[in-house]
Amino acid sequence: MAQVQIVSEGPNYLHRIQSGAHAVLADEPATLGGQGAGMAPFELYLAALAACTAITLRMYAEKKGWVLGEFRAELSSSRDEAGKLLVHRVLQASGVLSDAQWQRLLEVVEKTPVTLVMREGAVITSERAASAQ
């Protein structure tokens, strides 16, 4: 499915994330000891959901022949009293869409692949790499 590598070479928390020919920087803000040179981990988390949201809705609209025009998804996160992460999406399109079309898009967005994994959770395993000796 997907594969990424992250490499840390220097001080603080600046890391380079690589997936094939694509790269992005991850860091923490200066207030948390980082350099602020890249998105923080939870920003990357929201970015993954935002990308899946935009791509899925664009694919769906194209399949239906709907014109989204410029599409925006603005995501924010907070925590409730119990500490559970809450994510809120605000969707906007410059194309003229009916209320029924928007209702359908709001139904589709609840079933995007990343939305489902984030809601259902994932099995995460870890192991130590073999020595290169």
JSON list of N, CA, C and O in Angstrom, two decimals, residues 67-123:
[
{"chain": "A", "resi": 67, "resn": "VAL", "atom": "N", "xyz": [-19.24, 19.97, -11.10]},
{"chain": "A", "resi": 67, "resn": "VAL", "atom": "CA", "xyz": [-18.09, 20.88, -11.15]},
{"chain": "A", "resi": 67, "resn": "VAL", "atom": "C", "xyz": [-17.86, 21.45, -9.75]},
{"chain": "A", "resi": 67, "resn": "VAL", "atom": "O", "xyz": [-18.65, 22.25, -9.26]},
{"chain": "A", "resi": 68, "resn": "LEU", "atom": "N", "xyz": [-16.77, 21.01, -9.11]},
{"chain": "A", "resi": 68, "resn": "LEU", "atom": "CA", "xyz": [-16.43, 21.53, -7.79]},
{"chain": "A", "resi": 68, "resn": "LEU", "atom": "C", "xyz": [-15.76, 22.89, -7.87]},
{"chain": "A", "resi": 68, "resn": "LEU", "atom": "O", "xyz": [-15.85, 23.68, -6.95]},
{"chain": "A", "resi": 69, "resn": "GLY", "atom": "N", "xyz": [-15.06, 23.15, -8.98]},
{"chain": "A", "resi": 69, "resn": "GLY", "atom": "CA", "xyz": [-14.25, 24.36, -9.05]},
{"chain": "A", "resi": 69, "resn": "GLY", "atom": "C", "xyz": [-13.10, 24.24, -8.08]},
{"chain": "A", "resi": 69, "resn": "GLY", "atom": "O", "xyz": [-12.55, 23.15, -7.87]},
{"chain": "A", "resi": 70, "resn": "GLU", "atom": "N", "xyz": [-12.76, 25.34, -7.43]},
{"chain": "A", "resi": 70, "resn": "GLU", "atom": "CA", "xyz": [-11.72, 25.28, -6.40]},
{"chain": "A", "resi": 70, "resn": "GLU", "atom": "C", "xyz": [-12.33, 24.66, -5.15]},
{"chain": "A", "resi": 70, "resn": "GLU", "atom": "O", "xyz": [-13.36, 25.12, -4.66]},
{"chain": "A", "resi": 71, "resn": "PHE", "atom": "N", "xyz": [-11.71, 23.61, -4.66]},
{"chain": "A", "resi": 71, "resn": "PHE", "atom": "CA", "xyz": [-12.21, 22.92, -3.47]},
{"chain": "A", "resi": 71, "resn": "PHE", "atom": "C", "xyz": [-11.26, 23.17, -2.32]},
{"chain": "A", "resi": 71, "resn": "PHE", "atom": "O", "xyz": [-10.05, 23.13, -2.48]},
{"chain": "A", "resi": 72, "resn": "ARG", "atom": "N", "xyz": [-11.82, 23.39, -1.15]},
{"chain": "A", "resi": 72, "resn": "ARG", "atom": "CA", "xyz": [-11.03, 23.58, 0.07]},
{"chain": "A", "resi": 72, "resn": "ARG", "atom": "C", "xyz": [-11.57, 22.71, 1.18]},
{"chain": "A", "resi": 72, "resn": "ARG", "atom": "O", "xyz": [-12.79, 22.57, 1.33]},
{"chain": "A", "resi": 73, "resn": "ALA", "atom": "N", "xyz": [-10.68, 22.16, 1.95]},
{"chain": "A", "resi": 73, "resn": "ALA", "atom": "CA", "xyz": [-11.04, 21.46, 3.18]},
{"chain": "A", "resi": 73, "resn": "ALA", "atom": "C", "xyz": [-10.14, 22.04, 4.26]},
{"chain": "A", "resi": 73, "resn": "ALA", "atom": "O", "xyz": [-8.93, 21.97, 4.16]},
{"chain": "A", "resi": 74, "resn": "GLU", "atom": "N", "xyz": [-10.76, 22.65, 5.24]},
{"chain": "A", "resi": 74, "resn": "GLU", "atom": "CA", "xyz": [-10.00, 23.21, 6.37]},
{"chain": "A", "resi": 74, "resn": "GLU", "atom": "C", "xyz": [-10.28, 22.32, 7.58]},
{"chain": "A", "resi": 74, "resn": "GLU", "atom": "O", "xyz": [-11.42, 22.12, 7.96]},
{"chain": "A", "resi": 75, "resn": "LEU", "atom": "N", "xyz": [-9.21, 21.78, 8.15]},
{"chain": "A", "resi": 75, "resn": "LEU", "atom": "CA", "xyz": [-9.35, 20.85, 9.27]},
{"chain": "A", "resi": 75, "resn": "LEU", "atom": "C", "xyz": [-8.72, 21.44, 10.52]},
{"chain": "A", "resi": 75, "resn": "LEU", "atom": "O", "xyz": [-7.68, 22.12, 10.45]},
{"chain": "A", "resi": 76, "resn": "SER", "atom": "N", "xyz": [-9.35, 21.19, 11.63]},
{"chain": "A", "resi": 76, "resn": "SER", "atom": "CA", "xyz": [-8.81, 21.61, 12.93]},
{"chain": "A", "resi": 76, "resn": "SER", "atom": "C", "xyz": [-9.03, 20.48, 13.92]},
{"chain": "A", "resi": 76, "resn": "SER", "atom": "O", "xyz": [-9.89, 19.62, 13.73]},
{"chain": "A", "resi": 77, "resn": "SER", "atom": "N", "xyz": [-8.23, 20.49, 14.96]},
{"chain": "A", "resi": 77, "resn": "SER", "atom": "CA", "xyz": [-8.36, 19.47, 15.99]},
{"chain": "A", "resi": 77, "resn": "SER", "atom": "C", "xyz": [-8.38, 20.11, 17.36]},
{"chain": "A", "resi": 77, "resn": "SER", "atom": "O", "xyz": [-7.86, 21.21, 17.57]},
{"chain": "A", "resi": 78, "resn": "SER", "atom": "N", "xyz": [-9.00, 19.41, 18.27]},
{"chain": "A", "resi": 78, "resn": "SER", "atom": "CA", "xyz": [-9.04, 19.80, 19.68]},
{"chain": "A", "resi": 78, "resn": "SER", "atom": "C", "xyz": [-9.21, 18.52, 20.48]},
{"chain": "A", "resi": 78, "resn": "SER", "atom": "O", "xyz": [-9.28, 17.44, 19.92]},
{"chain": "A", "resi": 79, "resn": "ARG", "atom": "N", "xyz": [-9.26, 18.65, 21.77]},
{"chain": "A", "resi": 79, "resn": "ARG", "atom": "CA", "xyz": [-9.49, 17.49, 22.63]},
{"chain": "A", "resi": 79, "resn": "ARG", "atom": "C", "xyz": [-10.69, 17.77, 23.52]},
{"chain": "A", "resi": 79, "resn": "ARG", "atom": "O", "xyz": [-10.88, 18.90, 23.98]},
{"chain": "A", "resi": 80, "resn": "ASP", "atom": "N", "xyz": [-11.48, 16.74, 23.78]},
{"chain": "A", "resi": 80, "resn": "ASP", "atom": "CA", "xyz": [-12.62, 16.89, 24.68]},
{"chain": "A", "resi": 80, "resn": "ASP", "atom": "C", "xyz": [-12.14, 16.76, 26.13]},
{"chain": "A", "resi": 80, "resn": "ASP", "atom": "O", "xyz": [-10.93, 16.60, 26.38]},
{"chain": "A", "resi": 81, "resn": "GLU", "atom": "N", "xyz": [-13.07, 16.82, 27.06]},
{"chain": "A", "resi": 81, "resn": "GLU", "atom": "CA", "xyz": [-12.73, 16.78, 28.49]},
{"chain": "A", "resi": 81, "resn": "GLU", "atom": "C", "xyz": [-12.00, 15.50, 28.87]},
{"chain": "A", "resi": 81, "resn": "GLU", "atom": "O", "xyz": [-11.17, 15.50, 29.79]},
{"chain": "A", "resi": 82, "resn": "ALA", "atom": "N", "xyz": [-12.28, 14.41, 28.15]},
{"chain": "A", "resi": 82, "resn": "ALA", "atom": "CA", "xyz": [-11.64, 13.12, 28.45]},
{"chain": "A", "resi": 82, "resn": "ALA", "atom": "C", "xyz": [-10.30, 12.97, 27.73]},
{"chain": "A", "resi": 82, "resn": "ALA", "atom": "O", "xyz": [-9.62, 11.96, 27.87]},
{"chain": "A", "resi": 83, "resn": "GLY", "atom": "N", "xyz": [-9.92, 13.95, 26.93]},
{"chain": "A", "resi": 83, "resn": "GLY", "atom": "CA", "xyz": [-8.66, 13.90, 26.20]},
{"chain": "A", "resi": 83, "resn": "GLY", "atom": "C", "xyz": [-8.75, 13.26, 24.83]},
{"chain": "A", "resi": 83, "resn": "GLY", "atom": "O", "xyz": [-7.75, 13.13, 24.13]},
{"chain": "A", "resi": 84, "resn": "LYS", "atom": "N", "xyz": [-9.95, 12.89, 24.39]},
{"chain": "A", "resi": 84, "resn": "LYS", "atom": "CA", "xyz": [-10.14, 12.28, 23.07]},
{"chain": "A", "resi": 84, "resn": "LYS", "atom": "C", "xyz": [-9.97, 13.34, 21.98]},
{"chain": "A", "resi": 84, "resn": "LYS", "atom": "O", "xyz": [-10.48, 14.45, 22.10]},
{"chain": "A", "resi": 85, "resn": "LEU", "atom": "N", "xyz": [-9.25, 12.97, 20.93]},
{"chain": "A", "resi": 85, "resn": "LEU", "atom": "CA", "xyz": [-9.02, 13.90, 19.83]},
{"chain": "A", "resi": 85, "resn": "LEU", "atom": "C", "xyz": [-10.31, 14.08, 19.03]},
{"chain": "A", "resi": 85, "resn": "LEU", "atom": "O", "xyz": [-10.97, 13.11, 18.67]},
{"chain": "A", "resi": 86, "resn": "LEU", "atom": "N", "xyz": [-10.64, 15.34, 18.77]},
{"chain": "A", "resi": 86, "resn": "LEU", "atom": "CA", "xyz": [-11.78, 15.70, 17.94]},
{"chain": "A", "resi": 86, "resn": "LEU", "atom": "C", "xyz": [-11.26, 16.40, 16.69]},
{"chain": "A", "resi": 86, "resn": "LEU", "atom": "O", "xyz": [-10.45, 17.32, 16.79]},
{"chain": "A", "resi": 87, "resn": "VAL", "atom": "N", "xyz": [-11.70, 15.97, 15.53]},
{"chain": "A", "resi": 87, "resn": "VAL", "atom": "CA", "xyz": [-11.29, 16.58, 14.27]},
{"chain": "A", "resi": 87, "resn": "VAL", "atom": "C", "xyz": [-12.54, 17.14, 13.59]},
{"chain": "A", "resi": 87, "resn": "VAL", "atom": "O", "xyz": [-13.56, 16.46, 13.50]},
{"chain": "A", "resi": 88, "resn": "HIS", "atom": "N", "xyz": [-12.44, 18.38, 13.14]},
{"chain": "A", "resi": 88, "resn": "HIS", "atom": "CA", "xyz": [-13.56, 19.04, 12.47]},
{"chain": "A", "resi": 88, "resn": "HIS", "atom": "C", "xyz": [-13.12, 19.47, 11.07]},
{"chain": "A", "resi": 88, "resn": "HIS", "atom": "O", "xyz": [-12.05, 20.07, 10.91]},
{"chain": "A", "resi": 89, "resn": "ARG", "atom": "N", "xyz": [-13.94, 19.14, 10.07]},
{"chain": "A", "resi": 89, "resn": "ARG", "atom": "CA", "xyz": [-13.67, 19.53, 8.68]},
{"chain": "A", "resi": 89, "resn": "ARG", "atom": "C", "xyz": [-14.70, 20.56, 8.24]},
{"chain": "A", "resi": 89, "resn": "ARG", "atom": "O", "xyz": [-15.89, 20.40, 8.49]},
{"chain": "A", "resi": 90, "resn": "VAL", "atom": "N", "xyz": [-14.22, 21.60, 7.56]},
{"chain": "A", "resi": 90, "resn": "VAL", "atom": "CA", "xyz": [-15.10, 22.57, 6.91]},
{"chain": "A", "resi": 90, "resn": "VAL", "atom": "C", "xyz": [-14.78, 22.50, 5.42]},
{"chain": "A", "resi": 90, "resn": "VAL", "atom": "O", "xyz": [-13.63, 22.70, 5.02]},
{"chain": "A", "resi": 91, "resn": "LEU", "atom": "N", "xyz": [-15.80, 22.17, 4.61]},
{"chain": "A", "resi": 91, "resn": "LEU", "atom": "CA", "xyz": [-15.62, 21.97, 3.18]},
{"chain": "A", "resi": 91, "resn": "LEU", "atom": "C", "xyz": [-16.22, 23.12, 2.41]},
{"chain": "A", "resi": 91, "resn": "LEU", "atom": "O", "xyz": [-17.28, 23.64, 2.77]},
{"chain": "A", "resi": 92, "resn": "GLN", "atom": "N", "xyz": [-15.53, 23.49, 1.33]},
{"chain": "A", "resi": 92, "resn": "GLN", "atom": "CA", "xyz": [-15.99, 24.62, 0.51]},
{"chain": "A", "resi": 92, "resn": "GLN", "atom": "C", "xyz": [-15.62, 24.34, -0.93]},
{"chain": "A", "resi": 92, "resn": "GLN", "atom": "O", "xyz": [-14.53, 23.81, -1.22]},
{"chain": "A", "resi": 93, "resn": "ALA", "atom": "N", "xyz": [-16.50, 24.71, -1.86]},
{"chain": "A", "resi": 93, "resn": "ALA", "atom": "CA", "xyz": [-16.23, 24.58, -3.29]},
{"chain": "A", "resi": 93, "resn": "ALA", "atom": "C", "xyz": [-16.74, 25.83, -3.98]},
{"chain": "A", "resi": 93, "resn": "ALA", "atom": "O", "xyz": [-17.78, 26.36, -3.62]},
{"chain": "A", "resi": 94, "resn": "SER", "atom": "N", "xyz": [-15.98, 26.29, -4.98]},
{"chain": "A", "resi": 94, "resn": "SER", "atom": "CA", "xyz": [-16.41, 27.48, -5.72]},
{"chain": "A", "resi": 94, "resn": "SER", "atom": "C", "xyz": [-17.46, 27.15, -6.77]},
{"chain": "A", "resi": 94, "resn": "SER", "atom": "O", "xyz": [-18.17, 28.03, -7.25]},
{"chain": "A", "resi": 95, "resn": "GLY", "atom": "N", "xyz": [-17.58, 25.87, -7.13]},
{"chain": "A", "resi": 95, "resn": "GLY", "atom": "CA", "xyz": [-18.60, 25.46, -8.10]},
{"chain": "A", "resi": 95, "resn": "GLY", "atom": "C", "xyz": [-20.00, 25.56, -7.49]},
{"chain": "A", "resi": 95, "resn": "GLY", "atom": "O", "xyz": [-20.17, 25.50, -6.28]},
{"chain": "A", "resi": 96, "resn": "VAL", "atom": "N", "xyz": [-20.99, 25.74, -8.35]},
{"chain": "A", "resi": 96, "resn": "VAL", "atom": "CA", "xyz": [-22.37, 25.83, -7.89]},
{"chain": "A", "resi": 96, "resn": "VAL", "atom": "C", "xyz": [-22.92, 24.42, -7.72]},
{"chain": "A", "resi": 96, "resn": "VAL", "atom": "O", "xyz": [-23.05, 23.67, -8.68]},
{"chain": "A", "resi": 97, "resn": "LEU", "atom": "N", "xyz": [-23.22, 24.07, -6.47]},
{"chain": "A", "resi": 97, "resn": "LEU", "atom": "CA", "xyz": [-23.75, 22.74, -6.14]},
{"chain": "A", "resi": 97, "resn": "LEU", "atom": "C", "xyz": [-25.07, 22.92, -5.39]},
{"chain": "A", "resi": 97, "resn": "LEU", "atom": "O", "xyz": [-25.22, 23.83, -4.57]},
{"chain": "A", "resi": 98, "resn": "SER", "atom": "N", "xyz": [-26.00, 22.02, -5.66]},
{"chain": "A", "resi": 98, "resn": "SER", "atom": "CA", "xyz": [-27.29, 22.07, -4.97]},
{"chain": "A", "resi": 98, "resn": "SER", "atom": "C", "xyz": [-27.14, 21.55, -3.54]},
{"chain": "A", "resi": 98, "resn": "SER", "atom": "O", "xyz": [-26.13, 20.92, -3.20]},
{"chain": "A", "resi": 99, "resn": "ASP", "atom": "N", "xyz": [-28.17, 21.79, -2.74]},
{"chain": "A", "resi": 99, "resn": "ASP", "atom": "CA", "xyz": [-28.16, 21.26, -1.37]},
{"chain": "A", "resi": 99, "resn": "ASP", "atom": "C", "xyz": [-28.08, 19.74, -1.39]},
{"chain": "A", "resi": 99, "resn": "ASP", "atom": "O", "xyz": [-27.41, 19.14, -0.55]},
{"chain": "A", "resi": 100, "resn": "ALA", "atom": "N", "xyz": [-28.77, 19.12, -2.34]},
{"chain": "A", "resi": 100, "resn": "ALA", "atom": "CA", "xyz": [-28.73, 17.66, -2.45]},
{"chain": "A", "resi": 100, "resn": "ALA", "atom": "C", "xyz": [-27.33, 17.16, -2.80]},
{"chain": "A", "resi": 100, "resn": "ALA", "atom": "O", "xyz": [-26.88, 16.14, -2.27]},
{"chain": "A", "resi": 101, "resn": "GLN", "atom": "N", "xyz": [-26.64, 17.87, -3.69]},
{"chain": "A", "resi": 101, "resn": "GLN", "atom": "CA", "xyz": [-25.26, 17.48, -4.03]},
{"chain": "A", "resi": 101, "resn": "GLN", "atom": "C", "xyz": [-24.35, 17.62, -2.82]},
{"chain": "A", "resi": 101, "resn": "GLN", "atom": "O", "xyz": [-23.53, 16.74, -2.54]},
{"chain": "A", "resi": 102, "resn": "TRP", "atom": "N", "xyz": [-24.49, 18.71, -2.08]},
{"chain": "A", "resi": 102, "resn": "TRP", "atom": "CA", "xyz": [-23.68, 18.89, -0.87]},
{"chain": "A", "resi": 102, "resn": "TRP", "atom": "C", "xyz": [-23.99, 17.81, 0.16]},
{"chain": "A", "resi": 102, "resn": "TRP", "atom": "O", "xyz": [-23.08, 17.29, 0.81]},
{"chain": "A", "resi": 103, "resn": "GLN", "atom": "N", "xyz": [-25.25, 17.47, 0.30]},
{"chain": "A", "resi": 103, "resn": "GLN", "atom": "CA", "xyz": [-25.61, 16.41, 1.24]},
{"chain": "A", "resi": 103, "resn": "GLN", "atom": "C", "xyz": [-24.93, 15.10, 0.86]},
{"chain": "A", "resi": 103, "resn": "GLN", "atom": "O", "xyz": [-24.40, 14.39, 1.71]},
{"chain": "A", "resi": 104, "resn": "ARG", "atom": "N", "xyz": [-24.90, 14.80, -0.43]},
{"chain": "A", "resi": 104, "resn": "ARG", "atom": "CA", "xyz": [-24.24, 13.57, -0.89]},
{"chain": "A", "resi": 104, "resn": "ARG", "atom": "C", "xyz": [-22.74, 13.63, -0.63]},
{"chain": "A", "resi": 104, "resn": "ARG", "atom": "O", "xyz": [-22.13, 12.65, -0.19]},
{"chain": "A", "resi": 105, "resn": "LEU", "atom": "N", "xyz": [-22.11, 14.78, -0.90]},
{"chain": "A", "resi": 105, "resn": "LEU", "atom": "CA", "xyz": [-20.68, 14.94, -0.63]},
{"chain": "A", "resi": 105, "resn": "LEU", "atom": "C", "xyz": [-20.38, 14.75, 0.85]},
{"chain": "A", "resi": 105, "resn": "LEU", "atom": "O", "xyz": [-19.37, 14.13, 1.22]},
{"chain": "A", "resi": 106, "resn": "LEU", "atom": "N", "xyz": [-21.25, 15.26, 1.72]},
{"chain": "A", "resi": 106, "resn": "LEU", "atom": "CA", "xyz": [-21.05, 15.10, 3.16]},
{"chain": "A", "resi": 106, "resn": "LEU", "atom": "C", "xyz": [-21.22, 13.64, 3.58]},
{"chain": "A", "resi": 106, "resn": "LEU", "atom": "O", "xyz": [-20.60, 13.20, 4.55]},
{"chain": "A", "resi": 107, "resn": "GLU", "atom": "N", "xyz": [-22.03, 12.88, 2.87]},
{"chain": "A", "resi": 107, "resn": "GLU", "atom": "CA", "xyz": [-22.15, 11.45, 3.13]},
{"chain": "A", "resi": 107, "resn": "GLU", "atom": "C", "xyz": [-20.90, 10.71, 2.65]},
{"chain": "A", "resi": 107, "resn": "GLU", "atom": "O", "xyz": [-20.37, 9.85, 3.36]},
{"chain": "A", "resi": 108, "resn": "VAL", "atom": "N", "xyz": [-20.42, 11.06, 1.47]},
{"chain": "A", "resi": 108, "resn": "VAL", "atom": "CA", "xyz": [-19.23, 10.42, 0.91]},
{"chain": "A", "resi": 108, "resn": "VAL", "atom": "C", "xyz": [-18.00, 10.69, 1.77]},
{"chain": "A", "resi": 108, "resn": "VAL", "atom": "O", "xyz": [-17.19, 9.79, 2.02]},
{"chain": "A", "resi": 109, "resn": "VAL", "atom": "N", "xyz": [-17.86, 11.91, 2.26]},
{"chain": "A", "resi": 109, "resn": "VAL", "atom": "CA", "xyz": [-16.66, 12.28, 3.02]},
{"chain": "A", "resi": 109, "resn": "VAL", "atom": "C", "xyz": [-16.54, 11.47, 4.31]},
{"chain": "A", "resi": 109, "resn": "VAL", "atom": "O", "xyz": [-15.45, 11.26, 4.82]},
{"chain": "A", "resi": 110, "resn": "GLU", "atom": "N", "xyz": [-17.67, 10.98, 4.82]},
{"chain": "A", "resi": 110, "resn": "GLU", "atom": "CA", "xyz": [-17.63, 10.16, 6.04]},
{"chain": "A", "resi": 110, "resn": "GLU", "atom": "C", "xyz": [-17.06, 8.78, 5.78]},
{"chain": "A", "resi": 110, "resn": "GLU", "atom": "O", "xyz": [-16.78, 8.04, 6.72]},
{"chain": "A", "resi": 111, "resn": "LYS", "atom": "N", "xyz": [-16.89, 8.42, 4.50]},
{"chain": "A", "resi": 111, "resn": "LYS", "atom": "CA", "xyz": [-16.43, 7.08, 4.15]},
{"chain": "A", "resi": 111, "resn": "LYS", "atom": "C", "xyz": [-15.12, 7.08, 3.37]},
{"chain": "A", "resi": 111, "resn": "LYS", "atom": "O", "xyz": [-14.77, 6.09, 2.74]},
{"chain": "A", "resi": 112, "resn": "THR", "atom": "N", "xyz": [-14.37, 8.19, 3.41]},
{"chain": "A", "resi": 112, "resn": "THR", "atom": "CA", "xyz": [-13.08, 8.18, 2.71]},
{"chain": "A", "resi": 112, "resn": "THR", "atom": "C", "xyz": [-12.16, 7.18, 3.39]},
{"chain": "A", "resi": 112, "resn": "THR", "atom": "O", "xyz": [-12.30, 6.91, 4.60]},
{"chain": "A", "resi": 113, "resn": "PRO", "atom": "N", "xyz": [-11.21, 6.61, 2.64]},
{"chain": "A", "resi": 113, "resn": "PRO", "atom": "CA", "xyz": [-10.33, 5.59, 3.23]},
{"chain": "A", "resi": 113, "resn": "PRO", "atom": "C", "xyz": [-9.61, 6.04, 4.50]},
{"chain": "A", "resi": 113, "resn": "PRO", "atom": "O", "xyz": [-9.56, 5.30, 5.49]},
{"chain": "A", "resi": 114, "resn": "VAL", "atom": "N", "xyz": [-9.06, 7.24, 4.50]},
{"chain": "A", "resi": 114, "resn": "VAL", "atom": "CA", "xyz": [-8.31, 7.70, 5.69]},
{"chain": "A", "resi": 114, "resn": "VAL", "atom": "C", "xyz": [-9.27, 7.99, 6.84]},
{"chain": "A", "resi": 114, "resn": "VAL", "atom": "O", "xyz": [-8.97, 7.69, 7.99]},
{"chain": "A", "resi": 115, "resn": "THR", "atom": "N", "xyz": [-10.45, 8.51, 6.53]},
{"chain": "A", "resi": 115, "resn": "THR", "atom": "CA", "xyz": [-11.45, 8.74, 7.57]},
{"chain": "A", "resi": 115, "resn": "THR", "atom": "C", "xyz": [-11.78, 7.43, 8.28]},
{"chain": "A", "resi": 115, "resn": "THR", "atom": "O", "xyz": [-11.81, 7.36, 9.51]},
{"chain": "A", "resi": 116, "resn": "LEU", "atom": "N", "xyz": [-12.03, 6.39, 7.50]},
{"chain": "A", "resi": 116, "resn": "LEU", "atom": "CA", "xyz": [-12.40, 5.10, 8.09]},
{"chain": "A", "resi": 116, "resn": "LEU", "atom": "C", "xyz": [-11.28, 4.52, 8.96]},
{"chain": "A", "resi": 116, "resn": "LEU", "atom": "O", "xyz": [-11.53, 4.03, 10.06]},
{"chain": "A", "resi": 117, "resn": "VAL", "atom": "N", "xyz": [-10.04, 4.60, 8.49]},
{"chain": "A", "resi": 117, "resn": "VAL", "atom": "CA", "xyz": [-8.92, 4.07, 9.28]},
{"chain": "A", "resi": 117, "resn": "VAL", "atom": "C", "xyz": [-8.74, 4.88, 10.57]},
{"chain": "A", "resi": 117, "resn": "VAL", "atom": "O", "xyz": [-8.51, 4.32, 11.63]},
{"chain": "A", "resi": 118, "resn": "MET", "atom": "N", "xyz": [-8.87, 6.19, 10.46]},
{"chain": "A", "resi": 118, "resn": "MET", "atom": "CA", "xyz": [-8.71, 7.01, 11.66]},
{"chain": "A", "resi": 118, "resn": "MET", "atom": "C", "xyz": [-9.81, 6.72, 12.68]},
{"chain": "A", "resi": 118, "resn": "MET", "atom": "O", "xyz": [-9.56, 6.74, 13.88]},
{"chain": "A", "resi": 119, "resn": "ARG", "atom": "N", "xyz": [-11.00, 6.44, 12.20]},
{"chain": "A", "resi": 119, "resn": "ARG", "atom": "CA", "xyz": [-12.11, 6.12, 13.12]},
{"chain": "A", "resi": 119, "resn": "ARG", "atom": "C", "xyz": [-11.99, 4.72, 13.70]},
{"chain": "A", "resi": 119, "resn": "ARG", "atom": "O", "xyz": [-12.26, 4.51, 14.87]},
{"chain": "A", "resi": 120, "resn": "GLU", "atom": "N", "xyz": [-11.62, 3.77, 12.86]},
{"chain": "A", "resi": 120, "resn": "GLU", "atom": "CA", "xyz": [-11.58, 2.37, 13.28]},
{"chain": "A", "resi": 120, "resn": "GLU", "atom": "C", "xyz": [-10.28, 2.00, 13.97]},
{"chain": "A", "resi": 120, "resn": "GLU", "atom": "O", "xyz": [-10.22, 1.04, 14.71]},
{"chain": "A", "resi": 121, "resn": "GLY", "atom": "N", "xyz": [-9.23, 2.75, 13.70]},
{"chain": "A", "resi": 121, "resn": "GLY", "atom": "CA", "xyz": [-7.93, 2.43, 14.25]},
{"chain": "A", "resi": 121, "resn": "GLY", "atom": "C", "xyz": [-7.17, 1.49, 13.33]},
{"chain": "A", "resi": 121, "resn": "GLY", "atom": "O", "xyz": [-7.71, 0.96, 12.36]},
{"chain": "A", "resi": 122, "resn": "ALA", "atom": "N", "xyz": [-5.93, 1.29, 13.62]},
{"chain": "A", "resi": 122, "resn": "ALA", "atom": "CA", "xyz": [-5.07, 0.43, 12.82]},
{"chain": "A", "resi": 122, "resn": "ALA", "atom": "C", "xyz": [-4.20, -0.40, 13.76]},
{"chain": "A", "resi": 122, "resn": "ALA", "atom": "O", "xyz": [-3.90, 0.03, 14.87]},
{"chain": "A", "resi": 123, "resn": "VAL", "atom": "N", "xyz": [-3.80, -1.56, 13.31]},
{"chain": "A", "resi": 123, "resn": "VAL", "atom": "CA", "xyz": [-2.85, -2.37, 14.07]},
{"chain": "A", "resi": 123, "resn": "VAL", "atom": "C", "xyz": [-1.47, -1.83, 13.74]},
{"chain": "A", "resi": 123, "resn": "VAL", "atom": "O", "xyz": [-1.08, -1.76, 12.57]}
]
